Structures are given as structure tokens and as C-alpha cells.
Short mmCIF file of C-alpha atoms in Angstrom, two decimals:
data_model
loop_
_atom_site.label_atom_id
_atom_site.label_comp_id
_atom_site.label_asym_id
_atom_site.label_seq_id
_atom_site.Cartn_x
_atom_site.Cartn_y
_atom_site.Cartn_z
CA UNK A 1 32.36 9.60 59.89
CA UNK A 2 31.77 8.30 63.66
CA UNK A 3 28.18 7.68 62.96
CA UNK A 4 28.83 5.83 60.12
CA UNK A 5 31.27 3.70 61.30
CA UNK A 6 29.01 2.96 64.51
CA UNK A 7 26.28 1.88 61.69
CA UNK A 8 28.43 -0.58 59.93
CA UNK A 9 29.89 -2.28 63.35
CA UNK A 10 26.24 -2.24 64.40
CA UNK A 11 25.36 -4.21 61.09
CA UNK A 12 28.15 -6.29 61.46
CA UNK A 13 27.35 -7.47 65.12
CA UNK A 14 24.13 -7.77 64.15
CA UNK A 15 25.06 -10.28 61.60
CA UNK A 16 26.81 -12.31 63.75
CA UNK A 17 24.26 -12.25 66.60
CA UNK A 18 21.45 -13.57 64.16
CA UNK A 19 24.22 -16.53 62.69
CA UNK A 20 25.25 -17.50 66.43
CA UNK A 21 21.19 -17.15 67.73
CA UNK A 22 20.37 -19.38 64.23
CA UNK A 23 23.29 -21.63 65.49
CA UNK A 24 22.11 -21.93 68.94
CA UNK A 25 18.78 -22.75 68.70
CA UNK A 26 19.26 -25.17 65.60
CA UNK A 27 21.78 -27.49 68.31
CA UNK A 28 19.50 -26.81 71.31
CA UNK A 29 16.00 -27.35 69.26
CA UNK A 30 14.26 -24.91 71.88
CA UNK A 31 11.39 -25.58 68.77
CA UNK A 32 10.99 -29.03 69.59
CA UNK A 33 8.32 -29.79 67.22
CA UNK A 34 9.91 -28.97 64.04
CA UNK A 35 12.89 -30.41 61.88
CA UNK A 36 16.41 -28.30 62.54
CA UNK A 37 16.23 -27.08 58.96
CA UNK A 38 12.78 -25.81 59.22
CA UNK A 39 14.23 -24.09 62.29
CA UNK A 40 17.51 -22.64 60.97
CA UNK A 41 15.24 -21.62 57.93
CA UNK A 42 12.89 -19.80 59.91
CA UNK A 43 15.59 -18.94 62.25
CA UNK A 44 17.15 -17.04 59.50
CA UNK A 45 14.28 -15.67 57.98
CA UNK A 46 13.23 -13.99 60.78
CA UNK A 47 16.09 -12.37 62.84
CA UNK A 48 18.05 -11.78 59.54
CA UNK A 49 15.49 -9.34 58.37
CA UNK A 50 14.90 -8.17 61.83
CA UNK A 51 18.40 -7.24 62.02
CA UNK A 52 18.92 -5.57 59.00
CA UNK A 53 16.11 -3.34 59.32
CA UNK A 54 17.33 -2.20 63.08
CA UNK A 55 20.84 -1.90 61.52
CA UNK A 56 18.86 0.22 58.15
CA UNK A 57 17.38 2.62 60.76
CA UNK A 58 20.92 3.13 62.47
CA UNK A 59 22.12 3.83 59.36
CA UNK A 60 19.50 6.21 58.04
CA UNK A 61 19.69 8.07 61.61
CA UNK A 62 23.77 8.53 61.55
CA UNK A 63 22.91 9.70 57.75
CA UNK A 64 20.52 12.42 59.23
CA UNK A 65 22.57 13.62 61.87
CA UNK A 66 25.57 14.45 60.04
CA UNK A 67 23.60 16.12 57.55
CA UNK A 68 21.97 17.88 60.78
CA UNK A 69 25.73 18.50 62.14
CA UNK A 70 26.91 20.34 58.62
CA UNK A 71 24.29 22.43 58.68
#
């Protein structure tokens, strides 16, 4: 129950951390050579993925270790 509670404020967080980091750098253009949607675009495509793999893994690991803990 911890674990997976941890997993889905980790997936949370890490869906607001990739909005606010798309955010940011679409004001700021740190990419100053392409248009802000290209950048929110690729912005999006990839820390969105990025994060939901890290936040996949969390999940799979607090899957394994209560099934490690029950047994």
C-alpha cells in the first residue's frame, strides 16, 4: 500500500515537473532557433515519455516488492 502510493505521487510530480519544465522553456526560448510550438511540442514529447517510463519502473518495482514482502 506505501509503495504504491509513493508510485502514484511519484507519477503525479512527475507530471507536473514535465508541464512546468514545458512551460518554462516555451516563455524563456532557451531553444532559440525554433518556433515556441515546435518547442512545447518537442518539449512534451520528450520529458512526457521520459517521465512516465521513470514513474512505470517505480511502479513495477513497488509491485515487486510487495509481492517480495508477502512472501
Amino acid at each position: 500500500m506505501i509503495f504504491s502510493a509513493l508510485a502514484v505521487i511519484a507519477i503525479i510530480l512527475y507530471i507536473i515537473i514535465g508541464l512546468i519544465f514545458g512551460i518554462i522553456v516555451t516563455i524563456e526560448g532557451h531553444w532559440p532557433n525554433y518556433s515556441n510550438k515546435f518547442k512545447t511540442v518537442v518539449g512534451f514529447i520528450i520529458f512526457g515519455p521520459l517521465f512516465w517510463v521513470i514513474s512505470a519502473i517505480i511502479a513495477i518495482l513497488s509491485k515487486v516488492a510487495s509481492w517480495l514482502s508477502k512472501e
